Coordinates of C-alpha atoms (C1' of nucleotides) in Angstrom, one line a residue:
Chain A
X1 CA 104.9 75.1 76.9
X2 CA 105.3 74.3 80.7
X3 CA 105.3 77.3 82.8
X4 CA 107.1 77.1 85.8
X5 CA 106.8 78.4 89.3
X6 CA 109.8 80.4 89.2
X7 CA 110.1 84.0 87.3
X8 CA 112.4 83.0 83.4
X9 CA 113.0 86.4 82.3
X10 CA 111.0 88.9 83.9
X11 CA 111.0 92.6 83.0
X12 CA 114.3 94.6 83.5
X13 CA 116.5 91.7 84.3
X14 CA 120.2 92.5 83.3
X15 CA 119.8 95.9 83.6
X16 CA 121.7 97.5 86.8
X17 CA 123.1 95.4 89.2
X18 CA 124.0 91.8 88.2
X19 CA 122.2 89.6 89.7
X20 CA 123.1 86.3 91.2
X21 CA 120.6 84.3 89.5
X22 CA 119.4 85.2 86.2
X23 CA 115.9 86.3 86.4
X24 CA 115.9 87.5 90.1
X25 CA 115.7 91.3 91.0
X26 CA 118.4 92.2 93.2
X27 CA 117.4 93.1 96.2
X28 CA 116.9 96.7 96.9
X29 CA 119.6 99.1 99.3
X30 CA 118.6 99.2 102.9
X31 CA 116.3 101.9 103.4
X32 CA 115.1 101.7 99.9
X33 CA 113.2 98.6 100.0
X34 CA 110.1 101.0 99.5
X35 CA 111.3 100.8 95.6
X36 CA 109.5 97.2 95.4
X37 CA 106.3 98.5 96.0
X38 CA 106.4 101.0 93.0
X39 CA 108.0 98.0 90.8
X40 CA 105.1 96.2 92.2
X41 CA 102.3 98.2 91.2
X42 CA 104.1 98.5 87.8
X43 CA 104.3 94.7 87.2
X44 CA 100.5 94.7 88.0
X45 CA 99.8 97.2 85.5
X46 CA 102.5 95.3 82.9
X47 CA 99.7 92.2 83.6
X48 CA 96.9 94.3 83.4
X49 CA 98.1 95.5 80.0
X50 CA 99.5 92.1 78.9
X51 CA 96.3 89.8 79.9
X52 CA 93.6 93.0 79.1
X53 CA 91.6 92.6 82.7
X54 CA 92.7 92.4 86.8
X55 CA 91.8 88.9 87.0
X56 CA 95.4 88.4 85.9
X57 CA 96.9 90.0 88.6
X58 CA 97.6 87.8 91.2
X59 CA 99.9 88.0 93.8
X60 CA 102.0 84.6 92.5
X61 CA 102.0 86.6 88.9
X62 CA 102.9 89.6 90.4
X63 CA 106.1 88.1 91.9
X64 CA 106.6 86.2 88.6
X65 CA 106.7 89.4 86.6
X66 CA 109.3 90.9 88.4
X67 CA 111.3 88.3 89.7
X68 CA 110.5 88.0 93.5
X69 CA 109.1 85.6 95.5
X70 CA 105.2 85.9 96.8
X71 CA 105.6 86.4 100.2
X72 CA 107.8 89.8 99.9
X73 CA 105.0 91.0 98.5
X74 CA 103.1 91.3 102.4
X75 CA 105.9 93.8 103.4
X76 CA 104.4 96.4 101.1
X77 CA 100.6 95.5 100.7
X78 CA 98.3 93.9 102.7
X79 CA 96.3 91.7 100.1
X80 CA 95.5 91.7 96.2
X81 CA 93.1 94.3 96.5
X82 CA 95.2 96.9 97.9
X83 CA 97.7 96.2 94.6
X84 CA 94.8 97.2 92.3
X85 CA 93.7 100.0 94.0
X86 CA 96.9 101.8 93.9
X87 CA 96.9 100.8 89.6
X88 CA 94.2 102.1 89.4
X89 CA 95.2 105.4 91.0
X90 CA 98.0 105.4 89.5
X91 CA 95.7 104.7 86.1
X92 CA 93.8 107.7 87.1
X93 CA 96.6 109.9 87.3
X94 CA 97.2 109.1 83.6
X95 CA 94.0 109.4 82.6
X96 CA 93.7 112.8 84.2
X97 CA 96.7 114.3 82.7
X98 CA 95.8 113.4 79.6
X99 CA 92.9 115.0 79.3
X100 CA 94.1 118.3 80.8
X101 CA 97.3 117.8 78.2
X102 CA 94.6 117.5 75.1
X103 CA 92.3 120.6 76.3
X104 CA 95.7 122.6 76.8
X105 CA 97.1 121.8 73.1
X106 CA 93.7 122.9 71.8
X107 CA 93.5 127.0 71.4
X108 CA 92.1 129.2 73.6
X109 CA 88.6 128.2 71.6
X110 CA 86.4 127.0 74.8
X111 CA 84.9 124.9 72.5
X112 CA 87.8 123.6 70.7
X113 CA 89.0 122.8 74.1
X114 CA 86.3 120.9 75.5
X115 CA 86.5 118.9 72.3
X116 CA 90.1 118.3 72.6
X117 CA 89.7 117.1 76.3
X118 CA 87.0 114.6 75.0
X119 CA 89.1 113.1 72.2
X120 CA 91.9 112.7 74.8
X121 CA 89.4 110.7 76.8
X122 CA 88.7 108.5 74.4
X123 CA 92.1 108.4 72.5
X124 CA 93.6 107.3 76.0
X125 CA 90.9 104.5 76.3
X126 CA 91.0 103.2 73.3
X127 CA 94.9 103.2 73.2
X128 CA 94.7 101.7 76.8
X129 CA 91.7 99.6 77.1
X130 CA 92.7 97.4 79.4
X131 CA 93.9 99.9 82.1
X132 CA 90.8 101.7 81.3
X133 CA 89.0 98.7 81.7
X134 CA 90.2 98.5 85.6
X135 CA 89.5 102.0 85.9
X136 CA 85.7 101.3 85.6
X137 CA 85.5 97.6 86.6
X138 CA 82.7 96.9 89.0
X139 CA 85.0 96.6 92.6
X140 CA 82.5 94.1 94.0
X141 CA 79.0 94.0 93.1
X142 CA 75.7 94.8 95.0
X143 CA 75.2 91.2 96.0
X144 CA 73.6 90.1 99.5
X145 CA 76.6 89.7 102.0
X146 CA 75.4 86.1 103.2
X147 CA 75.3 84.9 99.5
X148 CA 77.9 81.7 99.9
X149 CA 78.6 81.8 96.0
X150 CA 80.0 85.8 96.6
X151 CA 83.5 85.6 98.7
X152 CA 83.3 87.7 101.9
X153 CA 85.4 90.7 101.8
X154 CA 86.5 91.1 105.1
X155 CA 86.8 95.1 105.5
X156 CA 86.1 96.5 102.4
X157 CA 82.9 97.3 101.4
X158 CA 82.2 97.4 98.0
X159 CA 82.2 100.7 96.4
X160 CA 86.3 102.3 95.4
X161 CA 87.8 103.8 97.8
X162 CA 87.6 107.3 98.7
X163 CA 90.9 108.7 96.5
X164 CA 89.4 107.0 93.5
X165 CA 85.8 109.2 93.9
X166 CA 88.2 112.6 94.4
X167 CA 90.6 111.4 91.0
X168 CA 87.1 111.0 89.4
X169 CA 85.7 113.8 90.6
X170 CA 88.7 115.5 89.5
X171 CA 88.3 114.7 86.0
X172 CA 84.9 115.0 86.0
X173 CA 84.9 118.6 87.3
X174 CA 87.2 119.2 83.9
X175 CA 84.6 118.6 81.9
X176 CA 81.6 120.4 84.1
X177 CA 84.1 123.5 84.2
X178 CA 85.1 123.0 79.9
X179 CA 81.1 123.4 79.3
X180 CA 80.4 126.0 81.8
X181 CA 83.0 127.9 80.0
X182 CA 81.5 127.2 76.7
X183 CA 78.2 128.4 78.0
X184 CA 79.9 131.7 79.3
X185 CA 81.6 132.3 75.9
X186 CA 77.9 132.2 74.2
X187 CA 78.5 129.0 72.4
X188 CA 76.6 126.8 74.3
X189 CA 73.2 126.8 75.7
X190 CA 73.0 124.6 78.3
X191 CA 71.9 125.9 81.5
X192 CA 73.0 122.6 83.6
X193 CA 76.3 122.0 83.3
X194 CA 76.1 119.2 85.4
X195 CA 74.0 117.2 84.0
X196 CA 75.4 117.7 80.3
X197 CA 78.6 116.8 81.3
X198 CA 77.0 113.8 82.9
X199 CA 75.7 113.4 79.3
X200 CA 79.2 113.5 77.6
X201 CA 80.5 111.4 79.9
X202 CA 77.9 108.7 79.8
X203 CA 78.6 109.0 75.6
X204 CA 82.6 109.0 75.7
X205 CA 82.5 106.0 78.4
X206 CA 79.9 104.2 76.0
X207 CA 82.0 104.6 73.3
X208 CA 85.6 103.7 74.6
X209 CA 83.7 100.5 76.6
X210 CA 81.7 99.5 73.4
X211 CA 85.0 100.2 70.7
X212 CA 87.0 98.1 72.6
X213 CA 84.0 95.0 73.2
X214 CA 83.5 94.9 69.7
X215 CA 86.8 96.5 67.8
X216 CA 85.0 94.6 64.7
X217 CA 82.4 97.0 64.3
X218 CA 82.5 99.5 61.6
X219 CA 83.5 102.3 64.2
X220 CA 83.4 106.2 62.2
X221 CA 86.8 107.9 62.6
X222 CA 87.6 109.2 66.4
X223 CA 87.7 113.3 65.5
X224 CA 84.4 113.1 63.7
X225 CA 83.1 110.5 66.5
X226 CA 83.8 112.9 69.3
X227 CA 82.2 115.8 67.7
X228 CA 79.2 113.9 66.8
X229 CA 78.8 112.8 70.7
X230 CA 79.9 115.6 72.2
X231 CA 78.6 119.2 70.1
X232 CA 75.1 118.3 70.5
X233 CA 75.0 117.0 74.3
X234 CA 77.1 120.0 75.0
X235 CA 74.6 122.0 73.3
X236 CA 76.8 123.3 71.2
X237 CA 75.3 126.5 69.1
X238 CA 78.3 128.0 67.5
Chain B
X1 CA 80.4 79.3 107.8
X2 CA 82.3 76.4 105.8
X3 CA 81.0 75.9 102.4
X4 CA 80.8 71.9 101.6
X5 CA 81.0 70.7 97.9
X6 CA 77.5 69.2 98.4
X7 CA 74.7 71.4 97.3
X8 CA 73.1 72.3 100.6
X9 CA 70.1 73.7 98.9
X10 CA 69.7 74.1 95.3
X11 CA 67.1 76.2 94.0
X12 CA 64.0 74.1 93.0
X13 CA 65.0 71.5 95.3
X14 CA 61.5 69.9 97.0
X15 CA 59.4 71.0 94.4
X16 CA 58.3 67.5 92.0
X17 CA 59.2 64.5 92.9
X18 CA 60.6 63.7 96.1
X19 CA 64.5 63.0 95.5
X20 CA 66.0 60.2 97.5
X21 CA 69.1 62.5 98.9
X22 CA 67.7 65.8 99.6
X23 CA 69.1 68.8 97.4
X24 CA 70.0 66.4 94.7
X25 CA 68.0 67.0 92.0
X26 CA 65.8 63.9 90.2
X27 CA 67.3 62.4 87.4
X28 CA 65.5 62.9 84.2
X29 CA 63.2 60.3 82.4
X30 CA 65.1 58.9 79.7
X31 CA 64.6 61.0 76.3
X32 CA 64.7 64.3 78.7
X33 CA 67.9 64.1 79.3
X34 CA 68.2 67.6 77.1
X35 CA 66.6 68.8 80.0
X36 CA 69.5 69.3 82.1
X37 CA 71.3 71.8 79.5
X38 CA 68.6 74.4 80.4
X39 CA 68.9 73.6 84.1
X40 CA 72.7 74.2 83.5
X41 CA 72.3 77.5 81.8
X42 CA 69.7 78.6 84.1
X43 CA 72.1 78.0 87.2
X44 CA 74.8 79.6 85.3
X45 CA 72.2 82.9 85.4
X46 CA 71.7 82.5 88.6
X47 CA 75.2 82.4 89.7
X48 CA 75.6 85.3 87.3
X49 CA 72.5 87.1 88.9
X50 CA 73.9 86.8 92.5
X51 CA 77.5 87.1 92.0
X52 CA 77.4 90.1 90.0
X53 CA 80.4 88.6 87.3
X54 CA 80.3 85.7 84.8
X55 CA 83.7 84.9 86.9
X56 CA 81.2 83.1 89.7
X57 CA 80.2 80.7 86.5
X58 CA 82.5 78.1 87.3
X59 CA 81.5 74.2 86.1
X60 CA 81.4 73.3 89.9
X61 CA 79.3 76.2 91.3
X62 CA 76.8 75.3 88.8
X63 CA 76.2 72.3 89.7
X64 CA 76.5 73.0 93.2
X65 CA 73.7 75.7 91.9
X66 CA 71.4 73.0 90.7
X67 CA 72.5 69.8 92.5
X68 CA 74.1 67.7 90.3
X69 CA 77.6 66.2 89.9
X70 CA 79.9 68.5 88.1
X71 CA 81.1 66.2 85.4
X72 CA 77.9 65.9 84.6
X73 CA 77.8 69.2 82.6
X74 CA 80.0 67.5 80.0
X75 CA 77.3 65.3 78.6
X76 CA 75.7 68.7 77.4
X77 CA 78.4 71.2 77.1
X78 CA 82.0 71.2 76.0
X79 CA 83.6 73.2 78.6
X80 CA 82.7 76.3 80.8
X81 CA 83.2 78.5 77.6
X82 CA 79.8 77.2 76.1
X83 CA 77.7 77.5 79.0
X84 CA 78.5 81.0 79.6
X85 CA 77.7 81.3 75.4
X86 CA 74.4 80.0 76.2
X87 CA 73.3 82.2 78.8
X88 CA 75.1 85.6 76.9
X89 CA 72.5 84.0 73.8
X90 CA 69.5 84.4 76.7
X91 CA 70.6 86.9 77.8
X92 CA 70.6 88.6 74.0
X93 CA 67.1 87.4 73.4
X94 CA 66.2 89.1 77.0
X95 CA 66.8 92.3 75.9
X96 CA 65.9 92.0 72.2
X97 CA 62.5 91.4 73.4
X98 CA 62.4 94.2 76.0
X99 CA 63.2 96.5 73.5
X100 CA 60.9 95.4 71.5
X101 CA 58.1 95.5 74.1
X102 CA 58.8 99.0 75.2
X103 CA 58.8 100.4 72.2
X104 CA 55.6 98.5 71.0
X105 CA 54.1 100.0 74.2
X106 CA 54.2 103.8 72.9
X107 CA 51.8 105.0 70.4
X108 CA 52.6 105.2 66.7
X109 CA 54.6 107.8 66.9
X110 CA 57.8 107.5 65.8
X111 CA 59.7 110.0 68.3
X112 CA 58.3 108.3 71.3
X113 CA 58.8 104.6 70.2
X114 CA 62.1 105.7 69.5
X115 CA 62.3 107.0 73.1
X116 CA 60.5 104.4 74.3
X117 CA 62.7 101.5 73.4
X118 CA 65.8 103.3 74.3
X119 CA 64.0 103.8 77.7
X120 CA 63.4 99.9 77.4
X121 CA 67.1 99.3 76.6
X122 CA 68.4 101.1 80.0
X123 CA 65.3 99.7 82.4
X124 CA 66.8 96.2 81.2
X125 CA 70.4 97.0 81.9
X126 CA 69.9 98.7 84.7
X127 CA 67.3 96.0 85.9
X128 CA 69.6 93.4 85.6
X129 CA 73.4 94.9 85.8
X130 CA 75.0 91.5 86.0
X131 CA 73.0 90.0 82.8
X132 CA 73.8 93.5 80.9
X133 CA 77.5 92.9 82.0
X134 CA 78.2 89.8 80.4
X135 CA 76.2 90.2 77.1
X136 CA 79.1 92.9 76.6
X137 CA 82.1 91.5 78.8
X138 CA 84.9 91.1 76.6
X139 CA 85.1 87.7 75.8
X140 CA 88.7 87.6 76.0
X141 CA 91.1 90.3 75.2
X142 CA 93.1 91.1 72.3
X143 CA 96.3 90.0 73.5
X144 CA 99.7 88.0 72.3
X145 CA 99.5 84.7 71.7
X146 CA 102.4 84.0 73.0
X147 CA 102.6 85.7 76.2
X148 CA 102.4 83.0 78.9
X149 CA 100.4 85.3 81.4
X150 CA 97.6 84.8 79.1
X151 CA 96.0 81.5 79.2
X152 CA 95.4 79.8 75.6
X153 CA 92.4 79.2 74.2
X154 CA 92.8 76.1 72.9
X155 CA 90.4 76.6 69.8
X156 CA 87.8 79.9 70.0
X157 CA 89.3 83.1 68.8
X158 CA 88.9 86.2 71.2
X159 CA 85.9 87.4 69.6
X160 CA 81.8 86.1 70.5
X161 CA 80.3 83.7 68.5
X162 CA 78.2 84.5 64.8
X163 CA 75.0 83.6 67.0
X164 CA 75.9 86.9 69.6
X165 CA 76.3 89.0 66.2
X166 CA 73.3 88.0 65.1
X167 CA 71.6 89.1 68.4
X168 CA 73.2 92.4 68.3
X169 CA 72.8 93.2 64.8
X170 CA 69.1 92.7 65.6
X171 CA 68.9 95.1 68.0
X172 CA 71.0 97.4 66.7
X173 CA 68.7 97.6 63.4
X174 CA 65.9 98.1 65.4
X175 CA 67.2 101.2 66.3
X176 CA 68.5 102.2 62.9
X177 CA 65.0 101.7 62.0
X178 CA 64.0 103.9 64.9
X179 CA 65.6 106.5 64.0
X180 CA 64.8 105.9 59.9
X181 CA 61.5 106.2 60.9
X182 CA 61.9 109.8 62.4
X183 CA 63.7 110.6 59.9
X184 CA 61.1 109.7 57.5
X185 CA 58.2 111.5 59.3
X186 CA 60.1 114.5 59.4
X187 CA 61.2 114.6 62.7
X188 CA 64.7 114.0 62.9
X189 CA 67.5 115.2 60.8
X190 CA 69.4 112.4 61.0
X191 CA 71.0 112.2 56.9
X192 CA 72.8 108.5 58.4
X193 CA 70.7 106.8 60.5
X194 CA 73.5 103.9 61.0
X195 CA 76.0 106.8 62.4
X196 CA 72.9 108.1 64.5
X197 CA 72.5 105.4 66.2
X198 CA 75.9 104.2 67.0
X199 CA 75.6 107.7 69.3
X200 CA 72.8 106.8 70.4
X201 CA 74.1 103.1 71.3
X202 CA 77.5 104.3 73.0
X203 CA 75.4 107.1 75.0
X204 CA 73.0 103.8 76.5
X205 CA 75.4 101.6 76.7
X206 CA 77.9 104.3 78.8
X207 CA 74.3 105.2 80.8
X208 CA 74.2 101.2 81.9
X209 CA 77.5 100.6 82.7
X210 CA 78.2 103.7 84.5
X211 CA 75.2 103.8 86.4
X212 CA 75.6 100.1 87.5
X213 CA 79.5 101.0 88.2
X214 CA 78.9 104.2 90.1
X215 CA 75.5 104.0 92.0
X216 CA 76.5 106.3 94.5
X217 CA 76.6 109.3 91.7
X218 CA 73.3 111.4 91.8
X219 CA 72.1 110.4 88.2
X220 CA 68.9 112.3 87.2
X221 CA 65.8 110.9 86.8
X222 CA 66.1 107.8 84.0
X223 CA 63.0 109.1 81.5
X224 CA 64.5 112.3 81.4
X225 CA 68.2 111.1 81.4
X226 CA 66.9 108.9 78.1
X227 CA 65.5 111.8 76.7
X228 CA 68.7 114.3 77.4
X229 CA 70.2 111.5 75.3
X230 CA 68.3 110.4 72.6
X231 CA 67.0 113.5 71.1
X232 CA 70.1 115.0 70.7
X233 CA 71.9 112.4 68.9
X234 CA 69.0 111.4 67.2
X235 CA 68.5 114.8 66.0
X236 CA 65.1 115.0 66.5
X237 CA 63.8 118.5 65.8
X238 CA 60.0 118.6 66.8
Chain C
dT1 C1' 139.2 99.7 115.7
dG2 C1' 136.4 95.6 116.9
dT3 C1' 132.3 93.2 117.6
dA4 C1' 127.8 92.0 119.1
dC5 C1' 123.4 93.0 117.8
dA6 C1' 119.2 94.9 115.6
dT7 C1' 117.1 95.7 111.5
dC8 C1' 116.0 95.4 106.8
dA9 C1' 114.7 93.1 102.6
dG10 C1' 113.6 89.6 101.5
dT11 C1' 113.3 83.6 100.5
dG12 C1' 111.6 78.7 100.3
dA13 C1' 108.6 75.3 101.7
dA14 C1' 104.3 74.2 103.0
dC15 C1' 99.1 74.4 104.1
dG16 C1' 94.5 74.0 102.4
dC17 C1' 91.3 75.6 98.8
dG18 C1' 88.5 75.5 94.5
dC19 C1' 89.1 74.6 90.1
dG20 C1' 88.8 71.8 85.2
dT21 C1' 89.0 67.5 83.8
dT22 C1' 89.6 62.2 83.5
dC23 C1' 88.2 57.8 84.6
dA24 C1' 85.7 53.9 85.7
dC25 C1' 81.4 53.0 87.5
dT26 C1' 76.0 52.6 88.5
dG27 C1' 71.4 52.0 88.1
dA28 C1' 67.2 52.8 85.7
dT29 C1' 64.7 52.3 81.4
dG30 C1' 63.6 50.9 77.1
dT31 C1' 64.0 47.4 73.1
dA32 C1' 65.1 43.2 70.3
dC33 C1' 64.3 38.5 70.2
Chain D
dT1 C1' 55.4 36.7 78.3
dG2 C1' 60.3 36.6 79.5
dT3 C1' 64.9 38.0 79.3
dA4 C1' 69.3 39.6 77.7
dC5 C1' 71.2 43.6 76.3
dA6 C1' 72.0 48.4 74.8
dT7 C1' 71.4 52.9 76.0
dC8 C1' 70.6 56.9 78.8
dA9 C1' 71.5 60.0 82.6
dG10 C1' 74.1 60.5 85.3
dT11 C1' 77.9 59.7 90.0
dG12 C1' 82.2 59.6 93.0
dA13 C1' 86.9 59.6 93.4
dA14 C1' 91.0 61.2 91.9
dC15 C1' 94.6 63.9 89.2
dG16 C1' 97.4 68.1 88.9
dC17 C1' 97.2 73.1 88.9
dG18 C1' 97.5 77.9 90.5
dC19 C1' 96.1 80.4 94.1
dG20 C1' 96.4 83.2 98.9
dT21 C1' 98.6 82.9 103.0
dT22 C1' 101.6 81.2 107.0
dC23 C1' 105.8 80.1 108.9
dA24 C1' 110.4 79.9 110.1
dC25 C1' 114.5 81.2 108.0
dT26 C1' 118.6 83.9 105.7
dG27 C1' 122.0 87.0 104.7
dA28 C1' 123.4 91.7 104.1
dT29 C1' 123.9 96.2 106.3
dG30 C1' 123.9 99.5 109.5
dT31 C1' 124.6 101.0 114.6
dA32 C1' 125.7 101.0 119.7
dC33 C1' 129.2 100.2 122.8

DNA sequence: TGTACATCAGTGAACGCGCGTTCACTGATGTAC
DNA sequence: TGTACATCAGTGAACGCGCGTTCACTGATGTAC
């Protein structure tokens, strides 16, 4: 199969608008040309899901995907790198409401509802392991800056930018708060928080990371797997 | 600074034998020819060390690495595919052994060798991120066949190769036995020593990864971090 | 109501790069006769 | 003891590819006068 330069049928052609030539977007209202930038990020994330990893998104695939040419993409984000980050925010954002959605469809049980949040973790990993994957992929890694086998990044240094730390914080402060309250209710006896939702976490990431490396490994059901992980590094009494 | 295709100044370079060009490397004797493949792989960990990602292991950048021509790699390995299957095999054998020496460092007892060779299992990852990050990168992701954003694989299926089971069935029944053994002297309650230690796995392999992808985060202390781990979902009792 | 103009939302061609891979080759070293 | 030859251990140039990025441009749409 040759694969040409030029986008054959990318994602939403046909719908809304007719376009001139088949398989080109048509070009967005003045004023609204902010609209690319959202289909942008989404065709990123369409690749990331598609290919499983970022490597894939490239701005040339990018433009394929949804049927612009490469260049356009410069009016709405300076370089690759800024693409990614705002998938993964926007991954974040999932990930985030998902977990607060499981905890609130569990009871009023505090430790029914930690457990929900932490099978909602994992059940949103493991149903989206490659945006998960992105979530957590290593930005750039601690390597000496005059290395000539590591490309120089310009401006960025290598640690995620600061919205990623608060969206992780965010979630993270979830799970601190769901064993805090566990402790408070009686049926927990940890006395740092902190560090046992450091524990989970450590355990839930493992597990989504590891399931989806080796999906050929005799993996126990996800309900009983959470509990496992989670009742005992929770310290779990009850 | 302009990087030339050259090698400017491969590692090992001056040392034995005084090579006509400098930073090309001597050709072998005849019969050591086979000597090369380990100078390959070893580049390729090199690369891998530096860079941070197996994406750096490209067939010219090692031999760039080590000062050779890059079709030269094809007399010893198919394609960039097997190199990188070599290293994630020394890589494997790396670890095995660590494991293996940390716990044989405790004393006979069974909680602490058990504690000790997890220990063992996160000083190596955490010792060497890069080499932890390929043994477990996903080789290549479950995705369509079909879709064209997805380079073919002209013959290896997305999974690792028998010999990478192997490796990791090794060290994963040296912790089965770990735990067996507590078990066994009466200090763990562990009733399924296989499900045990699949906790115990996720929780270490979640500890490497996350610590390697967030370095910023104020982890605790690793002995105790290992400990907050392992005797929990060990369920060691003394 | 015209019309010149500014702006918006992009396009198409081209550049130089590193890559995997191929091809024909080179030069040293051993071996058969 | 020669010498022709086979083999080994590589090299150097070239190909076509996808990539990020640049450049000058195009054509529709709104706005000032």
């Amino acid at each position: 199969v040759r694969v040409v330069e030029t986008a054959s049928a990318p994602a939403g052609a046909g719908t809304g608008g007719s376009p001139a030539v088949p398989g080109r977007r048509p070009r967005n209202a003045r004023g609204e040309g902010g609209r690319l930038a959202e289909d942008i990020v989404a065709g990123a994330l369409a690749l990331i899901d598609r290919t499983g990893s970022e490597e894939a998104v490239t701005l040339r695939a990018v433009a394929r995907e949804i049927g612009i040419a490469a260049p356009s993409i410069y009016a709405h984000f300076p370089d690759r790198d800024a693409i990614i980050m705002a998938a993964v925010l926007r991954i974040f954002g999932e990930l985030v409401d998902a977990i607060t959605t499981g905890a609130d469809s569990a009871g009023p049980d505090p430790v029914d509802r930690l457990v929900a949040g932490c099978a909602a973790y994992l059940r949103f990993g493991l149903a989206h392991p490659a945006r998960y994957g992105v979530l957590f992929a290593e930005r750039r890694m601690t390597a000496r800056d005059d290395d000539p086998a590591v490309p120089a990044r310009p401006d960025r240094p290598g640690s995620p930018g600061p919205e990623v730390h608060e969206f992780g914080a965010e979630a993270f402060a979830q799970l601190v708060q769901a064993i805090r309250d566990c402790a408070e209710a009686g049926v927990s006896a940890s006395t740092d928080p902190v560090a046992d939702a450091t524990a989970v976490w450590v355990a839930l990431h493992g597990t989504v990371t590891l399931r989806t490396t080796l999906p050929g490994y005799p993996w126990p059901e996800l309900g009983r797997f959470t509990r496992q992980l989670v009742v005992p590094l929770a310290r779990i009494t009850a």
